[in-house]
């Protein structure tokens, strides 16, 4: 009897804590390769932020000047003529904070008739993109959207592939060499493979060197 009574008290408390943690955790996004962002976005633009407006505590509005458009859905093309992009009012709600007079690569979605961005979109200063990423966003990512980028969980390595498949395996680190210098492209022999450049090779060598140095320093 006492155990049943205890269970009736503990279970609701555990559920309450679980709900509280989930609510307090705020914004949560799955990590994605830049190519995946380019393929799933309604718009991919390079824009300079002119002004930031806060009409209310739940909304932040960026007045932007679109300098280049790499991808625009029909609705996004109409909406961005006003130069207005909306986001949530706080980072806990996935709101983005952009700096006036800076130029950004911005991917976003059309939601409820508004051009919107969030922390789950790919947004970064244009001058911080690598040469390969700029080529990707301009065209190469979208030309290869039929190639699926498959994320591998951090706790295990990607399984070895015996032959080319319709996608590329990605270990899911936004600072890694595949994110900075890799494009998943159709292979002339079928399937999809990572297409890389000299910078990718330099990046992987640097990562290996840093990893080896860290291992040598460990007791």
PDB file of C-alpha atoms in Angstrom:
ATOM      1  CA  UNK A   1       0.000   0.000   0.000  1.00  0.00           C
ATOM      2  CA  UNK A   2       2.784   2.363   0.952  1.00  0.00           C
ATOM      3  CA  UNK A   3       4.639   1.579  -2.292  1.00  0.00           C
ATOM      4  CA  UNK A   4       1.542   2.341  -4.364  1.00  0.00           C
ATOM      5  CA  UNK A   5       1.095   5.649  -2.559  1.00  0.00           C
ATOM      6  CA  UNK A   6       4.760   6.507  -3.099  1.00  0.00           C
ATOM      7  CA  UNK A   7       4.483   5.690  -6.809  1.00  0.00           C
ATOM      8  CA  UNK A   8       1.457   7.971  -7.125  1.00  0.00           C
ATOM      9  CA  UNK A   9       3.515  10.826  -5.709  1.00  0.00           C
ATOM     10  CA  UNK A  10       6.858  10.170  -7.455  1.00  0.00           C
ATOM     11  CA  UNK A  11       5.610   9.515 -10.989  1.00  0.00           C
ATOM     12  CA  UNK A  12       3.789  12.863 -11.352  1.00  0.00           C
ATOM     13  CA  UNK A  13       6.853  14.630  -9.918  1.00  0.00           C
ATOM     14  CA  UNK A  14       9.142  12.937 -12.454  1.00  0.00           C
ATOM     15  CA  UNK A  15       6.785  13.887 -15.286  1.00  0.00           C
ATOM     16  CA  UNK A  16       6.638  17.463 -14.023  1.00  0.00           C
ATOM     17  CA  UNK A  17      10.436  17.684 -13.927  1.00  0.00           C
ATOM     18  CA  UNK A  18      10.668  16.209 -17.429  1.00  0.00           C
ATOM     19  CA  UNK A  19       8.207  18.766 -18.782  1.00  0.00           C
ATOM     20  CA  UNK A  20      10.038  21.597 -17.005  1.00  0.00           C
ATOM     21  CA  UNK A  21      13.408  20.536 -18.448  1.00  0.00           C
ATOM     22  CA  UNK A  22      11.937  20.285 -21.933  1.00  0.00           C
ATOM     23  CA  UNK A  23      10.348  23.739 -21.659  1.00  0.00           C
ATOM     24  CA  UNK A  24      13.429  25.356 -20.149  1.00  0.00           C
ATOM     25  CA  UNK A  25      15.769  23.874 -22.730  1.00  0.00           C
ATOM     26  CA  UNK A  26      14.530  26.436 -25.264  1.00  0.00           C
ATOM     27  CA  UNK A  27      15.810  26.287 -28.807  1.00  0.00           C
ATOM     28  CA  UNK A  28      17.035  22.926 -30.066  1.00  0.00           C
ATOM     29  CA  UNK A  29      18.158  22.243 -33.643  1.00  0.00           C
ATOM     30  CA  UNK A  30      19.568  19.244 -35.444  1.00  0.00           C
ATOM     31  CA  UNK A  31      23.020  19.892 -36.869  1.00  0.00           C
ATOM     32  CA  UNK A  32      23.005  19.881 -40.678  1.00  0.00           C
ATOM     33  CA  UNK A  33      25.580  20.209 -43.443  1.00  0.00           C
ATOM     34  CA  UNK A  34      25.439  23.559 -45.358  1.00  0.00           C
ATOM     35  CA  UNK A  35      24.337  21.674 -48.484  1.00  0.00           C
ATOM     36  CA  UNK A  36      21.289  20.319 -46.665  1.00  0.00           C
ATOM     37  CA  UNK A  37      20.369  23.849 -45.570  1.00  0.00           C
ATOM     38  CA  UNK A  38      20.661  25.113 -49.148  1.00  0.00           C
ATOM     39  CA  UNK A  39      18.454  22.331 -50.485  1.00  0.00           C
ATOM     40  CA  UNK A  40      15.696  22.636 -47.874  1.00  0.00           C
ATOM     41  CA  UNK A  41      15.498  26.451 -47.669  1.00  0.00           C
ATOM     42  CA  UNK A  42      12.844  28.579 -49.371  1.00  0.00           C
ATOM     43  CA  UNK A  43      15.432  31.297 -49.888  1.00  0.00           C
ATOM     44  CA  UNK A  44      19.223  31.542 -49.951  1.00  0.00           C
ATOM     45  CA  UNK A  45      20.491  35.109 -50.155  1.00  0.00           C
ATOM     46  CA  UNK A  46      23.411  37.362 -49.402  1.00  0.00           C
ATOM     47  CA  UNK A  47      22.083  40.438 -47.640  1.00  0.00           C
ATOM     48  CA  UNK A  48      23.346  43.449 -45.729  1.00  0.00           C
ATOM     49  CA  UNK A  49      21.454  44.229 -42.544  1.00  0.00           C
ATOM     50  CA  UNK A  50      20.347  47.865 -42.600  1.00  0.00           C
ATOM     51  CA  UNK A  51      18.251  48.069 -39.456  1.00  0.00           C
ATOM     52  CA  UNK A  52      16.885  45.898 -36.633  1.00  0.00           C
ATOM     53  CA  UNK A  53      13.353  46.592 -35.381  1.00  0.00           C
ATOM     54  CA  UNK A  54      11.549  45.130 -32.352  1.00  0.00           C
ATOM     55  CA  UNK A  55       7.819  45.753 -32.823  1.00  0.00           C
ATOM     56  CA  UNK A  56       7.071  43.597 -29.759  1.00  0.00           C
ATOM     57  CA  UNK A  57       8.895  41.348 -27.294  1.00  0.00           C
ATOM     58  CA  UNK A  58       8.186  38.239 -29.373  1.00  0.00           C
ATOM     59  CA  UNK A  59       9.355  39.528 -32.738  1.00  0.00           C
ATOM     60  CA  UNK A  60      12.527  40.944 -34.239  1.00  0.00           C
ATOM     61  CA  UNK A  61      12.499  42.351 -37.779  1.00  0.00           C
ATOM     62  CA  UNK A  62      15.566  42.784 -39.966  1.00  0.00           C
ATOM     63  CA  UNK A  63      15.450  45.367 -42.705  1.00  0.00           C
ATOM     64  CA  UNK A  64      17.917  44.092 -45.286  1.00  0.00           C
ATOM     65  CA  UNK A  65      19.274  44.931 -48.689  1.00  0.00           C
ATOM     66  CA  UNK A  66      19.488  41.766 -50.788  1.00  0.00           C
ATOM     67  CA  UNK A  67      22.784  41.838 -52.661  1.00  0.00           C
ATOM     68  CA  UNK A  68      22.586  38.371 -54.238  1.00  0.00           C
ATOM     69  CA  UNK A  69      19.866  35.752 -54.436  1.00  0.00           C
ATOM     70  CA  UNK A  70      20.942  32.170 -55.027  1.00  0.00           C
ATOM     71  CA  UNK A  71      17.567  30.543 -54.401  1.00  0.00           C
ATOM     72  CA  UNK A  72      14.076  32.010 -54.131  1.00  0.00           C
ATOM     73  CA  UNK A  73      10.768  30.220 -54.046  1.00  0.00           C
ATOM     74  CA  UNK A  74       7.903  32.067 -55.720  1.00  0.00           C
ATOM     75  CA  UNK A  75       6.536  33.242 -52.372  1.00  0.00           C
ATOM     76  CA  UNK A  76       9.967  34.193 -51.038  1.00  0.00           C
ATOM     77  CA  UNK A  77      10.654  36.250 -54.166  1.00  0.00           C
ATOM     78  CA  UNK A  78       7.543  38.333 -53.504  1.00  0.00           C
ATOM     79  CA  UNK A  79       8.069  38.683 -49.759  1.00  0.00           C
ATOM     80  CA  UNK A  80      11.734  39.695 -49.943  1.00  0.00           C
ATOM     81  CA  UNK A  81      10.941  42.649 -52.191  1.00  0.00           C
ATOM     82  CA  UNK A  82      10.031  44.457 -48.978  1.00  0.00           C
ATOM     83  CA  UNK A  83      13.470  43.677 -47.515  1.00  0.00           C
ATOM     84  CA  UNK A  84      11.901  42.404 -44.290  1.00  0.00           C
ATOM     85  CA  UNK A  85      12.938  39.177 -42.555  1.00  0.00           C
ATOM     86  CA  UNK A  86      11.384  38.127 -39.249  1.00  0.00           C
ATOM     87  CA  UNK A  87      12.727  36.063 -36.361  1.00  0.00           C
ATOM     88  CA  UNK A  88      11.674  35.302 -32.798  1.00  0.00           C
ATOM     89  CA  UNK A  89      12.372  37.910 -30.160  1.00  0.00           C
ATOM     90  CA  UNK A  90      14.802  35.809 -28.106  1.00  0.00           C
ATOM     91  CA  UNK A  91      17.426  33.121 -28.647  1.00  0.00           C
ATOM     92  CA  UNK A  92      15.540  30.775 -26.300  1.00  0.00           C
ATOM     93  CA  UNK A  93      12.821  30.729 -28.968  1.00  0.00           C
ATOM     94  CA  UNK A  94      15.430  30.234 -31.721  1.00  0.00           C
ATOM     95  CA  UNK A  95      15.548  33.936 -32.556  1.00  0.00           C
ATOM     96  CA  UNK A  96      18.550  35.190 -34.530  1.00  0.00           C
ATOM     97  CA  UNK A  97      20.538  38.298 -33.623  1.00  0.00           C
ATOM     98  CA  UNK A  98      22.176  39.975 -36.639  1.00  0.00           C
ATOM     99  CA  UNK A  99      24.390  43.063 -36.585  1.00  0.00           C
ATOM    100  CA  UNK A 100      23.477  46.151 -38.630  1.00  0.00           C
ATOM    101  CA  UNK A 101      25.836  46.992 -41.527  1.00  0.00           C
ATOM    102  CA  UNK A 102      27.120  43.419 -41.703  1.00  0.00           C
ATOM    103  CA  UNK A 103      26.600  41.196 -44.749  1.00  0.00           C
ATOM    104  CA  UNK A 104      25.387  37.643 -44.209  1.00  0.00           C
ATOM    105  CA  UNK A 105      24.654  34.472 -46.123  1.00  0.00           C
ATOM    106  CA  UNK A 106      21.079  33.757 -45.025  1.00  0.00           C
ATOM    107  CA  UNK A 107      18.951  30.656 -45.542  1.00  0.00           C
ATOM    108  CA  UNK A 108      15.344  30.797 -44.427  1.00  0.00           C
ATOM    109  CA  UNK A 109      11.759  29.657 -44.781  1.00  0.00           C
ATOM    110  CA  UNK A 110       8.407  31.181 -45.674  1.00  0.00           C
ATOM    111  CA  UNK A 111       6.134  30.646 -42.674  1.00  0.00           C
ATOM    112  CA  UNK A 112       2.578  31.979 -42.417  1.00  0.00           C
ATOM    113  CA  UNK A 113       3.162  34.413 -45.255  1.00  0.00           C
ATOM    114  CA  UNK A 114       6.391  35.839 -43.791  1.00  0.00           C
ATOM    115  CA  UNK A 115      10.066  35.391 -44.666  1.00  0.00           C
ATOM    116  CA  UNK A 116      11.480  33.989 -41.449  1.00  0.00           C
ATOM    117  CA  UNK A 117      14.828  32.835 -40.049  1.00  0.00           C
ATOM    118  CA  UNK A 118      15.837  31.024 -36.880  1.00  0.00           C
ATOM    119  CA  UNK A 119      18.904  29.565 -35.218  1.00  0.00           C
ATOM    120  CA  UNK A 120      18.041  26.318 -37.003  1.00  0.00           C
ATOM    121  CA  UNK A 121      18.783  27.935 -40.381  1.00  0.00           C
ATOM    122  CA  UNK A 122      22.288  28.400 -41.792  1.00  0.00           C
ATOM    123  CA  UNK A 123      23.250  32.048 -41.288  1.00  0.00           C
ATOM    124  CA  UNK A 124      26.836  33.293 -41.202  1.00  0.00           C
ATOM    125  CA  UNK A 125      28.829  36.380 -42.217  1.00  0.00           C
ATOM    126  CA  UNK A 126      29.551  36.152 -45.943  1.00  0.00           C
ATOM    127  CA  UNK A 127      33.254  36.884 -45.467  1.00  0.00           C
ATOM    128  CA  UNK A 128      33.607  33.898 -43.103  1.00  0.00           C
ATOM    129  CA  UNK A 129      32.524  31.311 -45.667  1.00  0.00           C
ATOM    130  CA  UNK A 130      35.193  29.252 -47.368  1.00  0.00           C
ATOM    131  CA  UNK A 131      35.662  29.450 -51.138  1.00  0.00           C
ATOM    132  CA  UNK A 132      34.102  26.008 -51.451  1.00  0.00           C
ATOM    133  CA  UNK A 133      31.053  27.002 -49.399  1.00  0.00           C
ATOM    134  CA  UNK A 134      30.515  30.096 -51.548  1.00  0.00           C
ATOM    135  CA  UNK A 135      30.620  27.951 -54.692  1.00  0.00           C
ATOM    136  CA  UNK A 136      28.209  25.555 -53.025  1.00  0.00           C
ATOM    137  CA  UNK A 137      25.629  28.170 -52.073  1.00  0.00           C
ATOM    138  CA  UNK A 138      25.890  29.871 -55.463  1.00  0.00           C
ATOM    139  CA  UNK A 139      24.963  26.716 -57.359  1.00  0.00           C
ATOM    140  CA  UNK A 140      26.728  23.411 -56.604  1.00  0.00           C
ATOM    141  CA  UNK A 141      24.745  22.512 -53.470  1.00  0.00           C
ATOM    142  CA  UNK A 142      21.413  22.935 -55.255  1.00  0.00           C
ATOM    143  CA  UNK A 143      22.597  21.093 -58.345  1.00  0.00           C
ATOM    144  CA  UNK A 144      23.141  18.051 -56.155  1.00  0.00           C
ATOM    145  CA  UNK A 145      20.094  18.075 -53.898  1.00  0.00           C
ATOM    146  CA  UNK A 146      19.251  14.561 -55.090  1.00  0.00           C
ATOM    147  CA  UNK A 147      22.282  13.410 -53.098  1.00  0.00           C
ATOM    148  CA  UNK A 148      21.235  12.869 -49.501  1.00  0.00           C
ATOM    149  CA  UNK A 149      23.682  13.812 -46.758  1.00  0.00           C
ATOM    150  CA  UNK A 150      23.334  11.221 -44.024  1.00  0.00           C
ATOM    151  CA  UNK A 151      24.477  12.305 -40.575  1.00  0.00           C
ATOM    152  CA  UNK A 152      26.245   9.746 -38.399  1.00  0.00           C
ATOM    153  CA  UNK A 153      25.746  10.060 -34.621  1.00  0.00           C
ATOM    154  CA  UNK A 154      28.739  11.402 -32.701  1.00  0.00           C
ATOM    155  CA  UNK A 155      29.106   8.283 -30.565  1.00  0.00           C
ATOM    156  CA  UNK A 156      30.045   5.953 -33.421  1.00  0.00           C
ATOM    157  CA  UNK A 157      31.888   6.096 -36.720  1.00  0.00           C
ATOM    158  CA  UNK A 158      30.125   6.067 -40.070  1.00  0.00           C
ATOM    159  CA  UNK A 159      29.852   2.509 -41.453  1.00  0.00           C
ATOM    160  CA  UNK A 160      32.151   1.759 -44.377  1.00  0.00           C
ATOM    161  CA  UNK A 161      30.438   1.732 -47.759  1.00  0.00           C
ATOM    162  CA  UNK A 162      31.186  -1.023 -50.226  1.00  0.00           C
ATOM    163  CA  UNK A 163      29.964   0.958 -53.255  1.00  0.00           C
ATOM    164  CA  UNK A 164      28.619   4.453 -54.085  1.00  0.00           C
ATOM    165  CA  UNK A 165      25.127   5.158 -52.738  1.00  0.00           C
ATOM    166  CA  UNK A 166      22.588   7.926 -53.283  1.00  0.00           C
ATOM    167  CA  UNK A 167      24.085   9.936 -50.472  1.00  0.00           C
ATOM    168  CA  UNK A 168      27.219  10.898 -48.545  1.00  0.00           C
ATOM    169  CA  UNK A 169      27.983  10.122 -44.915  1.00  0.00           C
ATOM    170  CA  UNK A 170      28.717  13.094 -42.672  1.00  0.00           C
ATOM    171  CA  UNK A 171      29.997  12.918 -39.113  1.00  0.00           C
ATOM    172  CA  UNK A 172      27.976  15.963 -38.167  1.00  0.00           C
ATOM    173  CA  UNK A 173      30.457  18.598 -37.003  1.00  0.00           C
ATOM    174  CA  UNK A 174      29.802  22.123 -38.301  1.00  0.00           C
ATOM    175  CA  UNK A 175      33.504  22.977 -37.949  1.00  0.00           C
ATOM    176  CA  UNK A 176      34.751  19.883 -39.749  1.00  0.00           C
ATOM    177  CA  UNK A 177      36.424  19.629 -43.119  1.00  0.00           C
ATOM    178  CA  UNK A 178      33.413  18.181 -44.930  1.00  0.00           C
ATOM    179  CA  UNK A 179      31.256  21.115 -43.831  1.00  0.00           C
ATOM    180  CA  UNK A 180      33.869  23.678 -44.846  1.00  0.00           C
ATOM    181  CA  UNK A 181      35.223  22.148 -48.043  1.00  0.00           C
ATOM    182  CA  UNK A 182      33.022  19.219 -49.103  1.00  0.00           C
ATOM    183  CA  UNK A 183      30.134  19.006 -51.560  1.00  0.00           C
ATOM    184  CA  UNK A 184      28.154  15.804 -51.979  1.00  0.00           C
ATOM    185  CA  UNK A 185      27.916  15.365 -55.759  1.00  0.00           C
ATOM    186  CA  UNK A 186      26.713  12.848 -58.299  1.00  0.00           C
ATOM    187  CA  UNK A 187      29.449  10.479 -59.395  1.00  0.00           C
ATOM    188  CA  UNK A 188      30.032   9.788 -63.111  1.00  0.00           C
ATOM    189  CA  UNK A 189      29.906   6.095 -62.193  1.00  0.00           C
ATOM    190  CA  UNK A 190      26.606   6.339 -60.327  1.00  0.00           C
ATOM    191  CA  UNK A 191      25.697   7.224 -56.776  1.00  0.00           C
ATOM    192  CA  UNK A 192      27.023  10.188 -54.817  1.00  0.00           C
ATOM    193  CA  UNK A 193      30.500  10.939 -53.448  1.00  0.00           C
ATOM    194  CA  UNK A 194      32.209  13.740 -51.574  1.00  0.00           C
ATOM    195  CA  UNK A 195      33.872  16.214 -53.937  1.00  0.00           C
ATOM    196  CA  UNK A 196      36.734  17.993 -52.196  1.00  0.00           C
ATOM    197  CA  UNK A 197      39.607  20.347 -52.963  1.00  0.00           C
ATOM    198  CA  UNK A 198      43.144  21.132 -51.812  1.00  0.00           C
ATOM    199  CA  UNK A 199      41.844  23.021 -48.756  1.00  0.00           C
ATOM    200  CA  UNK A 200      39.980  19.901 -47.661  1.00  0.00           C
ATOM    201  CA  UNK A 201      43.214  17.891 -47.696  1.00  0.00           C
ATOM    202  CA  UNK A 202      44.999  20.615 -45.735  1.00  0.00           C
ATOM    203  CA  UNK A 203      42.123  20.692 -43.237  1.00  0.00           C
ATOM    204  CA  UNK A 204      42.175  16.930 -42.640  1.00  0.00           C
ATOM    205  CA  UNK A 205      45.957  16.960 -42.157  1.00  0.00           C
ATOM    206  CA  UNK A 206      45.610  19.740 -39.605  1.00  0.00           C
ATOM    207  CA  UNK A 207      42.871  17.858 -37.745  1.00  0.00           C
ATOM    208  CA  UNK A 208      44.999  14.714 -37.597  1.00  0.00           C
ATOM    209  CA  UNK A 209      47.977  16.712 -36.310  1.00  0.00           C
ATOM    210  CA  UNK A 210      45.889  18.386 -33.586  1.00  0.00           C
ATOM    211  CA  UNK A 211      44.396  15.030 -32.583  1.00  0.00           C
ATOM    212  CA  UNK A 212      47.843  13.394 -32.379  1.00  0.00           C
ATOM    213  CA  UNK A 213      49.201  16.284 -30.295  1.00  0.00           C
ATOM    214  CA  UNK A 214      46.250  16.001 -27.907  1.00  0.00           C
ATOM    215  CA  UNK A 215      46.827  12.257 -27.519  1.00  0.00           C
ATOM    216  CA  UNK A 216      50.549  12.833 -26.785  1.00  0.00           C
ATOM    217  CA  UNK A 217      49.698  15.319 -24.035  1.00  0.00           C
ATOM    218  CA  UNK A 218      47.307  12.919 -22.325  1.00  0.00           C
ATOM    219  CA  UNK A 219      48.766  10.935 -19.356  1.00  0.00           C
TER     220      UNK A 219
END
